Every structure is written in structure tokens, then in C-alpha cells.
Amino acid sequence: MLAIANFNYTTPSAFQDEVDTYNLWQTNIYIGHNYMRNIGQGAIDICDAKDAVVEYNVVDGWSRRYNAESAGIYPWKSRNVVFQNNEVYGGPTTTGANNGDGTAFDFDSPNADIVYQFNYTHNNPMGWMSYLGRSSNNIARYNISDDNAAYLIKFGWFDVDTSATYFLNNVFIYDGAVTRFTSSNANLASTYFKSVPYYFYNNVFYDKNRPSSSFWPSSPGAYGTAVFRNNAFYVANGGHAAGEPNDAAKVITPPQMVNPGQAPSAGSNGYTSGATVWNGYKLQDTSPLINAGLYVPQIGTKDFYGNTLYNGSAPDIGAFESAVTGGPAEPVSVTVGGTVTASSTSSPSGEEKEKAFDANPSTKWLITTNSGWIQYQFAAGVTQTVTSYSITSANDVPGRDPKSWTLQGSNNGTSWTTLDTRINEAFASRFLKKTYTFSNAAAYTYYRLNISANNGEPHMQLAEIGLYN
């Protein structure tokens, strides 16, 4: 009932552990340029595959005669598989538990290094993406999801992941009265987003109806290990639900896409084609999303339309990279989703070490000694090649300002390399941000600011530290 599938039937264990042990991978798999219509089960299920590519396929109606676990296009027990430039629509029309996955795509299990990019999905009643865990290094980037009704993410669950997952530069258009962020909003932190980071960067969440209390979880603190940064949150009537996630660099003004959310029509071959509406998701030249994103290496090198990344001072938010350059004069710190530690635990309540990396210069980190160190560790599997950093002075008592320090990098938290040294620095005013540049070609997991002296007060403080690649 699957249109295209492969599977190794010689492995008896539930998660096909023998594929790893005996190197039973199926290789040299390419699935491309197929049109599939009125499929009984899922359209493409690629299993036990290594280094495969699935691209330029159109799925027009699937899971029409099957009421169990299935998705439109998905991998099982696979490594390094890229799903790109596919279009999926017309999935199953019921959302009951007995309907299994039911979404256009699926980060199934147990997989590693799976990438969904440049895909367009629409009108799949059960949603955009299923997520089953027990995997590593999943990436979904530069995809467009329009009117995939029930959920953006629908959970099944085998076990926790072993490394971070990235949702980057996707466009999600939905009806907030119908769609929910996940199928498990109530227990995201306790069951799913709890072991490794799940990064949501540079995405557009576009509610074409109204803010719904059921789309997001109940509060901004209910997302567990999920990290939201530089996303656009737009609601057509101007309101925002109380549970919308915290995002220090969110954009809530109208995104100024060209003409998003239009229903595809028939192409030159007579079949429904996303190519008839894709240009509507591009950005107008005056869009606030231009140069407003955050760069991480996992965004790749191309946008949905094949444009090279990126043109301005930062990537654009969404699936389109505009030719407009410029943007913010200052870079955006890469300190998101990591762990902060410090030499002293003497900070008063509300002035703890995390305040040094909260993207809010009105808060501060204070310790009751006149020297000490503070360090930032990126999330599991993440390193950054930092070539500049900033320190912002706090609100009062100039004598507490850092005066002399070193910036160090490490990949184990024990052995440190000194990257920059400053002596007798001065901050001429309060909330003054000073940036320091140095030469560095190495990526590190940890960065430590080791302050050896302040300006004479018994306490030491600063408002903000930024790290820039």
C-alpha cells in the first residue's frame, strides 16, 4: 500500500540494531521526480538507508485506505537522508489516536542526521510533522507549511533524543482556532522537550485567524528544553495568546510577505502545484524580517528558492532570503540555549549569573567578591567560532565594573586557551556596551570571562555579555 518503500526484513530486534552491528545499510538510494496520487498508505517510507536523497516528488492524496501509523514521506532507521523540494497534500482526514502519525512528514525513529528542507506542504488535516524521538541531529529548515490543520508537531514517542534538533527558517501558516503547536502542549516539558535542546530559530508563526489559547501551551515557561530565538509571531487580528513562547528577539509586526496563504491551482500539467503560489511567501523589500534572523551553521547555504545565504548583516526570518542588504548595525549574540556557570554563588536574588546572558541590559550579574569568572557552555553538540565579544556596564556603582580580564575558550571545560586579554579597561557611563574583537579560527563549546580586577569596590557586576561569531 506504500507507493515507494524499502526495508531489511532480516533484523529481529524492534529498532533493527543489527543494521548498525553488521553494517546492513541500504545505500545508493535516490527517489526523485515522482507523482503519486490516491495512495493507500504513506507515499514514501525509506528504511535502513544511508546517504539517501528523496527530492522533487509530489504526493497528491495519501493514507486513503489505511487507518494506522503512516506519514506522507518519512524515514525509519536511517542515516544522513535528505528530503528536499517535495510537495505533499491531501493526507488523512481524521485525527483520532487510531490514525497513527497522519502528518505530511515524520521525524520517525531511530534516525540520525535527517534533513527536511525546501519542502512545501498544504492541506494535510492531521498536520505538518510527526516526531518520535530516539534520534539525533534532526534538522527541518526552509520549509513552508500552509493549512496543515491539526498540529504543527504531532508526537509519538519511543525515547529521548541524544542530540539537539533544529527547526530553522520555516514558514507556518495556520488557523489558530483549529491548529495546535503540538499534540501534547500540556506535557511538553515533562515528556518530550526535556533531554536535549530543540531550537526554533528564524521561523514565521503566522496565525491567519485569531490568537487561540489552545494553539500554544498554557504559559511561556511550558516549553522545557525548547529554545525560541528570532522568530516572527504574527496574528491577523493583532492579538497574542498568553502562552506564546519567550523569545528575546521576536518580531510581532506584520511580516510583509508578498501574498501568503493562497490556495495552489493547477500547473501546466493539469495537476495542483505549489509553484503557482510559492512567490507569495517571499518578503517585500520593506519587511521587518529582512536581516532580522540569527545565524547558526545548521541553516545551510540556500533558502527555499535557491538563493545563497545570506545577503545582509544577518539571515532573514522565514523561508526567503531577500537581496536587500543592511540591517542591524550590531551582530546578535550566539548565547542562546546554553548553560551558565560562575566561580561564585554569592549573587543576590534576581542578580544571578544567568542575567549576564539574558539579552536584557536592564538586569545584571553581581557577586560579592571583586574578581571571579563566568562561563557559557553551548548546548550538546554545539560549538561556535567566536571572534568578538561585548560587555555592558550595569546600572550603578562604577567601582564594581570589570577592569582587567581574559576571555578563554575550551572544548572540555578543563583545558583553556586564552583568546583575548584586556587591562585597565574603563566604562565611562552606565549601560555602556563595549565590543572587543580578536583573531580566532577555532570553535569552542565553552567560553569563560575571567575577571582579575574591578575598579576597587568589594563587589563586582556587569549587565550583559555577548559572544559573536
mmCIF file with all atom_site columns, C-alpha atoms in Angstrom, residues 127-264:
data_model
loop_
_atom_site.group_PDB
_atom_site.id
_atom_site.type_symbol
_atom_site.label_atom_id
_atom_site.label_alt_id
_atom_site.label_comp_id
_atom_site.label_asym_id
_atom_site.label_entity_id
_atom_site.label_seq_id
_atom_site.pdbx_PDB_ins_code
_atom_site.Cartn_x
_atom_site.Cartn_y
_atom_site.Cartn_z
_atom_site.occupancy
_atom_site.B_iso_or_equiv
_atom_site.pdbx_formal_charge
_atom_site.auth_seq_id
_atom_site.auth_comp_id
_atom_site.auth_asym_id
_atom_site.auth_atom_id
_atom_site.pdbx_PDB_model_num
ATOM 1   C CA . GLY A 1 127 ? -0.639 18.320 10.483 1.00 0.00 ? 127 GLY A CA 1
ATOM 2   C CA . TRP A 1 128 ? 2.876  19.055 9.278  1.00 0.00 ? 128 TRP A CA 1
ATOM 3   C CA . MET A 1 129 ? 5.417  16.882 11.122 1.00 0.00 ? 129 MET A CA 1
ATOM 4   C CA . SER A 1 130 ? 5.337  13.878 13.445 1.00 0.00 ? 130 SER A CA 1
ATOM 5   C CA . TYR A 1 131 ? 8.136  13.434 15.970 1.00 0.00 ? 131 TYR A CA 1
ATOM 6   C CA . LEU A 1 132 ? 9.002  10.076 17.554 1.00 0.00 ? 132 LEU A CA 1
ATOM 7   C CA . GLY A 1 133 ? 12.320 10.664 19.328 1.00 0.00 ? 133 GLY A CA 1
ATOM 8   C CA . ARG A 1 134 ? 15.205 8.230  19.892 1.00 0.00 ? 134 ARG A CA 1
ATOM 9   C CA . SER A 1 135 ? 17.183 10.076 17.209 1.00 0.00 ? 135 SER A CA 1
ATOM 10  C CA . SER A 1 136 ? 19.988 12.591 16.813 1.00 0.00 ? 136 SER A CA 1
ATOM 11  C CA . ASN A 1 137 ? 20.719 15.723 14.811 1.00 0.00 ? 137 ASN A CA 1
ATOM 12  C CA . ASN A 1 138 ? 17.378 16.239 13.098 1.00 0.00 ? 138 ASN A CA 1
ATOM 13  C CA . ILE A 1 139 ? 17.062 19.441 11.054 1.00 0.00 ? 139 ILE A CA 1
ATOM 14  C CA . ALA A 1 140 ? 13.979 20.974 9.415  1.00 0.00 ? 140 ALA A CA 1
ATOM 15  C CA . ARG A 1 141 ? 14.879 24.182 7.554  1.00 0.00 ? 141 ARG A CA 1
ATOM 16  C CA . TYR A 1 142 ? 13.421 26.473 4.906  1.00 0.00 ? 142 TYR A CA 1
ATOM 17  C CA . ASN A 1 143 ? 10.133 24.588 4.566  1.00 0.00 ? 143 ASN A CA 1
ATOM 18  C CA . ILE A 1 144 ? 6.668  26.075 4.006  1.00 0.00 ? 144 ILE A CA 1
ATOM 19  C CA . SER A 1 145 ? 3.637  24.620 5.791  1.00 0.00 ? 145 SER A CA 1
ATOM 20  C CA . ASP A 1 146 ? 0.228  26.082 4.936  1.00 0.00 ? 146 ASP A CA 1
ATOM 21  C CA . ASP A 1 147 ? -3.091 24.913 6.370  1.00 0.00 ? 147 ASP A CA 1
ATOM 22  C CA . ASN A 1 148 ? -1.816 21.620 7.764  1.00 0.00 ? 148 ASN A CA 1
ATOM 23  C CA . ALA A 1 149 ? -4.647 21.633 10.185 1.00 0.00 ? 149 ALA A CA 1
ATOM 24  C CA . ALA A 1 150 ? -4.433 19.697 13.447 1.00 0.00 ? 150 ALA A CA 1
ATOM 25  C CA . TYR A 1 151 ? -0.826 20.138 14.628 1.00 0.00 ? 151 TYR A CA 1
ATOM 26  C CA . LEU A 1 152 ? 2.469  21.595 13.601 1.00 0.00 ? 152 LEU A CA 1
ATOM 27  C CA . ILE A 1 153 ? 4.204  18.808 15.523 1.00 0.00 ? 153 ILE A CA 1
ATOM 28  C CA . LYS A 1 154 ? 2.473  15.534 16.413 1.00 0.00 ? 154 LYS A CA 1
ATOM 29  C CA . PHE A 1 155 ? 4.174  13.272 18.928 1.00 0.00 ? 155 PHE A CA 1
ATOM 30  C CA . GLY A 1 156 ? 4.573  9.558  19.034 1.00 0.00 ? 156 GLY A CA 1
ATOM 31  C CA . TRP A 1 157 ? 7.418  8.577  21.338 1.00 0.00 ? 157 TRP A CA 1
ATOM 32  C CA . PHE A 1 158 ? 9.976  5.800  21.605 1.00 0.00 ? 158 PHE A CA 1
ATOM 33  C CA . ASP A 1 159 ? 12.605 7.507  23.766 1.00 0.00 ? 159 ASP A CA 1
ATOM 34  C CA . VAL A 1 160 ? 14.528 10.743 24.273 1.00 0.00 ? 160 VAL A CA 1
ATOM 35  C CA . ASP A 1 161 ? 16.847 12.106 21.597 1.00 0.00 ? 161 ASP A CA 1
ATOM 36  C CA . THR A 1 162 ? 20.615 12.121 22.052 1.00 0.00 ? 162 THR A CA 1
ATOM 37  C CA . SER A 1 163 ? 21.455 15.499 20.472 1.00 0.00 ? 163 SER A CA 1
ATOM 38  C CA . ALA A 1 164 ? 19.818 18.776 19.579 1.00 0.00 ? 164 ALA A CA 1
ATOM 39  C CA . THR A 1 165 ? 17.109 19.198 16.923 1.00 0.00 ? 165 THR A CA 1
ATOM 40  C CA . TYR A 1 166 ? 16.764 22.341 14.797 1.00 0.00 ? 166 TYR A CA 1
ATOM 41  C CA . PHE A 1 167 ? 13.648 23.943 13.295 1.00 0.00 ? 167 PHE A CA 1
ATOM 42  C CA . LEU A 1 168 ? 15.059 26.832 11.250 1.00 0.00 ? 168 LEU A CA 1
ATOM 43  C CA . ASN A 1 169 ? 13.583 29.393 8.851  1.00 0.00 ? 169 ASN A CA 1
ATOM 44  C CA . ASN A 1 170 ? 10.310 27.589 8.296  1.00 0.00 ? 170 ASN A CA 1
ATOM 45  C CA . VAL A 1 171 ? 7.043  29.349 7.473  1.00 0.00 ? 171 VAL A CA 1
ATOM 46  C CA . PHE A 1 172 ? 3.998  28.035 9.335  1.00 0.00 ? 172 PHE A CA 1
ATOM 47  C CA . ILE A 1 173 ? 0.634  29.431 8.264  1.00 0.00 ? 173 ILE A CA 1
ATOM 48  C CA . TYR A 1 174 ? -2.346 28.119 10.190 1.00 0.00 ? 174 TYR A CA 1
ATOM 49  C CA . ASP A 1 175 ? -5.732 28.877 11.681 1.00 0.00 ? 175 ASP A CA 1
ATOM 50  C CA . GLY A 1 176 ? -5.229 29.364 15.422 1.00 0.00 ? 176 GLY A CA 1
ATOM 51  C CA . ALA A 1 177 ? -8.794 28.248 16.109 1.00 0.00 ? 177 ALA A CA 1
ATOM 52  C CA . VAL A 1 178 ? -8.045 24.841 14.542 1.00 0.00 ? 178 VAL A CA 1
ATOM 53  C CA . THR A 1 179 ? -4.316 24.122 14.806 1.00 0.00 ? 179 THR A CA 1
ATOM 54  C CA . ARG A 1 180 ? -2.171 23.468 17.883 1.00 0.00 ? 180 ARG A CA 1
ATOM 55  C CA . PHE A 1 181 ? 1.591  23.856 18.183 1.00 0.00 ? 181 PHE A CA 1
ATOM 56  C CA . THR A 1 182 ? 1.911  20.216 19.266 1.00 0.00 ? 182 THR A CA 1
ATOM 57  C CA . SER A 1 183 ? -0.350 17.307 20.088 1.00 0.00 ? 183 SER A CA 1
ATOM 58  C CA . SER A 1 184 ? 0.972  17.388 23.669 1.00 0.00 ? 184 SER A CA 1
ATOM 59  C CA . ASN A 1 185 ? 1.037  21.043 24.692 1.00 0.00 ? 185 ASN A CA 1
ATOM 60  C CA . ALA A 1 186 ? 0.126  20.134 28.277 1.00 0.00 ? 186 ALA A CA 1
ATOM 61  C CA . ASN A 1 187 ? 3.147  17.919 28.934 1.00 0.00 ? 187 ASN A CA 1
ATOM 62  C CA . LEU A 1 188 ? 5.840  19.184 26.565 1.00 0.00 ? 188 LEU A CA 1
ATOM 63  C CA . ALA A 1 189 ? 8.397  19.827 29.292 1.00 0.00 ? 189 ALA A CA 1
ATOM 64  C CA . SER A 1 190 ? 7.812  16.666 31.293 1.00 0.00 ? 190 SER A CA 1
ATOM 65  C CA . THR A 1 191 ? 7.659  14.147 28.442 1.00 0.00 ? 191 THR A CA 1
ATOM 66  C CA . TYR A 1 192 ? 9.161  15.439 25.210 1.00 0.00 ? 192 TYR A CA 1
ATOM 67  C CA . PHE A 1 193 ? 11.239 18.619 25.313 1.00 0.00 ? 193 PHE A CA 1
ATOM 68  C CA . LYS A 1 194 ? 13.263 17.559 28.333 1.00 0.00 ? 194 LYS A CA 1
ATOM 69  C CA . SER A 1 195 ? 16.589 15.938 27.486 1.00 0.00 ? 195 SER A CA 1
ATOM 70  C CA . VAL A 1 196 ? 18.276 17.926 24.691 1.00 0.00 ? 196 VAL A CA 1
ATOM 71  C CA . PRO A 1 197 ? 17.646 21.357 23.156 1.00 0.00 ? 197 PRO A CA 1
ATOM 72  C CA . TYR A 1 198 ? 15.023 21.837 20.454 1.00 0.00 ? 198 TYR A CA 1
ATOM 73  C CA . TYR A 1 199 ? 15.933 25.044 18.662 1.00 0.00 ? 199 TYR A CA 1
ATOM 74  C CA . PHE A 1 200 ? 13.281 27.141 16.934 1.00 0.00 ? 200 PHE A CA 1
ATOM 75  C CA . TYR A 1 201 ? 15.154 29.951 15.174 1.00 0.00 ? 201 TYR A CA 1
ATOM 76  C CA . ASN A 1 202 ? 14.061 32.329 12.414 1.00 0.00 ? 202 ASN A CA 1
ATOM 77  C CA . ASN A 1 203 ? 10.639 30.762 11.853 1.00 0.00 ? 203 ASN A CA 1
ATOM 78  C CA . VAL A 1 204 ? 7.414  32.552 10.915 1.00 0.00 ? 204 VAL A CA 1
ATOM 79  C CA . PHE A 1 205 ? 4.388  31.595 13.013 1.00 0.00 ? 205 PHE A CA 1
ATOM 80  C CA . TYR A 1 206 ? 1.529  33.175 11.077 1.00 0.00 ? 206 TYR A CA 1
ATOM 81  C CA . ASP A 1 207 ? -1.941 32.817 12.572 1.00 0.00 ? 207 ASP A CA 1
ATOM 82  C CA . LYS A 1 208 ? -4.342 33.933 9.874  1.00 0.00 ? 208 LYS A CA 1
ATOM 83  C CA . ASN A 1 209 ? -7.333 33.930 12.212 1.00 0.00 ? 209 ASN A CA 1
ATOM 84  C CA . ARG A 1 210 ? -7.009 34.980 15.854 1.00 0.00 ? 210 ARG A CA 1
ATOM 85  C CA . PRO A 1 211 ? -4.933 34.098 18.923 1.00 0.00 ? 211 PRO A CA 1
ATOM 86  C CA . SER A 1 212 ? -6.181 30.871 20.440 1.00 0.00 ? 212 SER A CA 1
ATOM 87  C CA . SER A 1 213 ? -5.426 29.790 23.994 1.00 0.00 ? 213 SER A CA 1
ATOM 88  C CA . SER A 1 214 ? -5.151 26.207 22.737 1.00 0.00 ? 214 SER A CA 1
ATOM 89  C CA . PHE A 1 215 ? -2.542 26.784 19.992 1.00 0.00 ? 215 PHE A CA 1
ATOM 90  C CA . TRP A 1 216 ? 0.387  27.365 22.354 1.00 0.00 ? 216 TRP A CA 1
ATOM 91  C CA . PRO A 1 217 ? 0.951  25.728 25.741 1.00 0.00 ? 217 PRO A CA 1
ATOM 92  C CA . SER A 1 218 ? -0.586 27.474 28.729 1.00 0.00 ? 218 SER A CA 1
ATOM 93  C CA . SER A 1 219 ? 2.405  29.640 29.642 1.00 0.00 ? 219 SER A CA 1
ATOM 94  C CA . PRO A 1 220 ? 5.725  30.860 28.167 1.00 0.00 ? 220 PRO A CA 1
ATOM 95  C CA . GLY A 1 221 ? 7.519  28.634 30.684 1.00 0.00 ? 221 GLY A CA 1
ATOM 96  C CA . ALA A 1 222 ? 5.923  25.384 29.497 1.00 0.00 ? 222 ALA A CA 1
ATOM 97  C CA . TYR A 1 223 ? 8.351  24.554 26.683 1.00 0.00 ? 223 TYR A CA 1
ATOM 98  C CA . GLY A 1 224 ? 11.007 22.600 28.562 1.00 0.00 ? 224 GLY A CA 1
ATOM 99  C CA . THR A 1 225 ? 14.283 22.482 26.634 1.00 0.00 ? 225 THR A CA 1
ATOM 100 C CA . ALA A 1 226 ? 12.841 24.198 23.548 1.00 0.00 ? 226 ALA A CA 1
ATOM 101 C CA . VAL A 1 227 ? 14.632 27.462 22.730 1.00 0.00 ? 227 VAL A CA 1
ATOM 102 C CA . PHE A 1 228 ? 12.935 30.171 20.651 1.00 0.00 ? 228 PHE A CA 1
ATOM 103 C CA . ARG A 1 229 ? 15.002 32.965 19.135 1.00 0.00 ? 229 ARG A CA 1
ATOM 104 C CA . ASN A 1 230 ? 14.491 35.492 16.312 1.00 0.00 ? 230 ASN A CA 1
ATOM 105 C CA . ASN A 1 231 ? 11.093 34.133 15.301 1.00 0.00 ? 231 ASN A CA 1
ATOM 106 C CA . ALA A 1 232 ? 8.208  36.142 13.861 1.00 0.00 ? 232 ALA A CA 1
ATOM 107 C CA . PHE A 1 233 ? 4.872  35.755 15.663 1.00 0.00 ? 233 PHE A CA 1
ATOM 108 C CA . TYR A 1 234 ? 2.047  37.281 13.679 1.00 0.00 ? 234 TYR A CA 1
ATOM 109 C CA . VAL A 1 235 ? -1.671 37.113 14.400 1.00 0.00 ? 235 VAL A CA 1
ATOM 110 C CA . ALA A 1 236 ? -4.004 38.573 11.791 1.00 0.00 ? 236 ALA A CA 1
ATOM 111 C CA . ASN A 1 237 ? -6.210 40.409 14.299 1.00 0.00 ? 237 ASN A CA 1
ATOM 112 C CA . GLY A 1 238 ? -3.254 41.802 16.238 1.00 0.00 ? 238 GLY A CA 1
ATOM 113 C CA . GLY A 1 239 ? -3.646 39.840 19.489 1.00 0.00 ? 239 GLY A CA 1
ATOM 114 C CA . HIS A 1 240 ? -1.269 37.328 21.018 1.00 0.00 ? 240 HIS A CA 1
ATOM 115 C CA . ALA A 1 241 ? -2.042 34.321 23.222 1.00 0.00 ? 241 ALA A CA 1
ATOM 116 C CA . ALA A 1 242 ? -0.718 34.301 26.783 1.00 0.00 ? 242 ALA A CA 1
ATOM 117 C CA . GLY A 1 243 ? 1.278  31.118 26.219 1.00 0.00 ? 243 GLY A CA 1
ATOM 118 C CA . GLU A 1 244 ? 3.292  32.400 23.264 1.00 0.00 ? 244 GLU A CA 1
ATOM 119 C CA . PRO A 1 245 ? 6.914  31.389 23.909 1.00 0.00 ? 245 PRO A CA 1
ATOM 120 C CA . ASN A 1 246 ? 9.573  33.689 25.274 1.00 0.00 ? 246 ASN A CA 1
ATOM 121 C CA . ASP A 1 247 ? 11.828 34.963 22.501 1.00 0.00 ? 247 ASP A CA 1
ATOM 122 C CA . ALA A 1 248 ? 14.302 37.733 23.282 1.00 0.00 ? 248 ALA A CA 1
ATOM 123 C CA . ALA A 1 249 ? 14.454 38.789 19.618 1.00 0.00 ? 249 ALA A CA 1
ATOM 124 C CA . LYS A 1 250 ? 10.901 38.104 18.429 1.00 0.00 ? 250 LYS A CA 1
ATOM 125 C CA . VAL A 1 251 ? 9.210  40.151 15.696 1.00 0.00 ? 251 VAL A CA 1
ATOM 126 C CA . ILE A 1 252 ? 5.473  40.740 16.109 1.00 0.00 ? 252 ILE A CA 1
ATOM 127 C CA . THR A 1 253 ? 4.824  43.385 13.453 1.00 0.00 ? 253 THR A CA 1
ATOM 128 C CA . PRO A 1 254 ? 3.240  42.319 10.128 1.00 0.00 ? 254 PRO A CA 1
ATOM 129 C CA . PRO A 1 255 ? 5.817  40.229 8.229  1.00 0.00 ? 255 PRO A CA 1
ATOM 130 C CA . GLN A 1 256 ? 5.072  41.825 4.859  1.00 0.00 ? 256 GLN A CA 1
ATOM 131 C CA . MET A 1 257 ? 5.225  38.691 2.746  1.00 0.00 ? 257 MET A CA 1
ATOM 132 C CA . VAL A 1 258 ? 4.101  39.219 -0.843 1.00 0.00 ? 258 VAL A CA 1
ATOM 133 C CA . ASN A 1 259 ? 0.848  37.243 -0.793 1.00 0.00 ? 259 ASN A CA 1
ATOM 134 C CA . PRO A 1 260 ? 0.967  34.269 1.561  1.00 0.00 ? 260 PRO A CA 1
ATOM 135 C CA . GLY A 1 261 ? -1.622 31.604 2.187  1.00 0.00 ? 261 GLY A CA 1
ATOM 136 C CA . GLN A 1 262 ? -3.117 31.307 -1.289 1.00 0.00 ? 262 GLN A CA 1
ATOM 137 C CA . ALA A 1 263 ? -4.574 28.010 -2.467 1.00 0.00 ? 263 ALA A CA 1
ATOM 138 C CA . PRO A 1 264 ? -2.452 26.338 -5.173 1.00 0.00 ? 264 PRO A CA 1
#
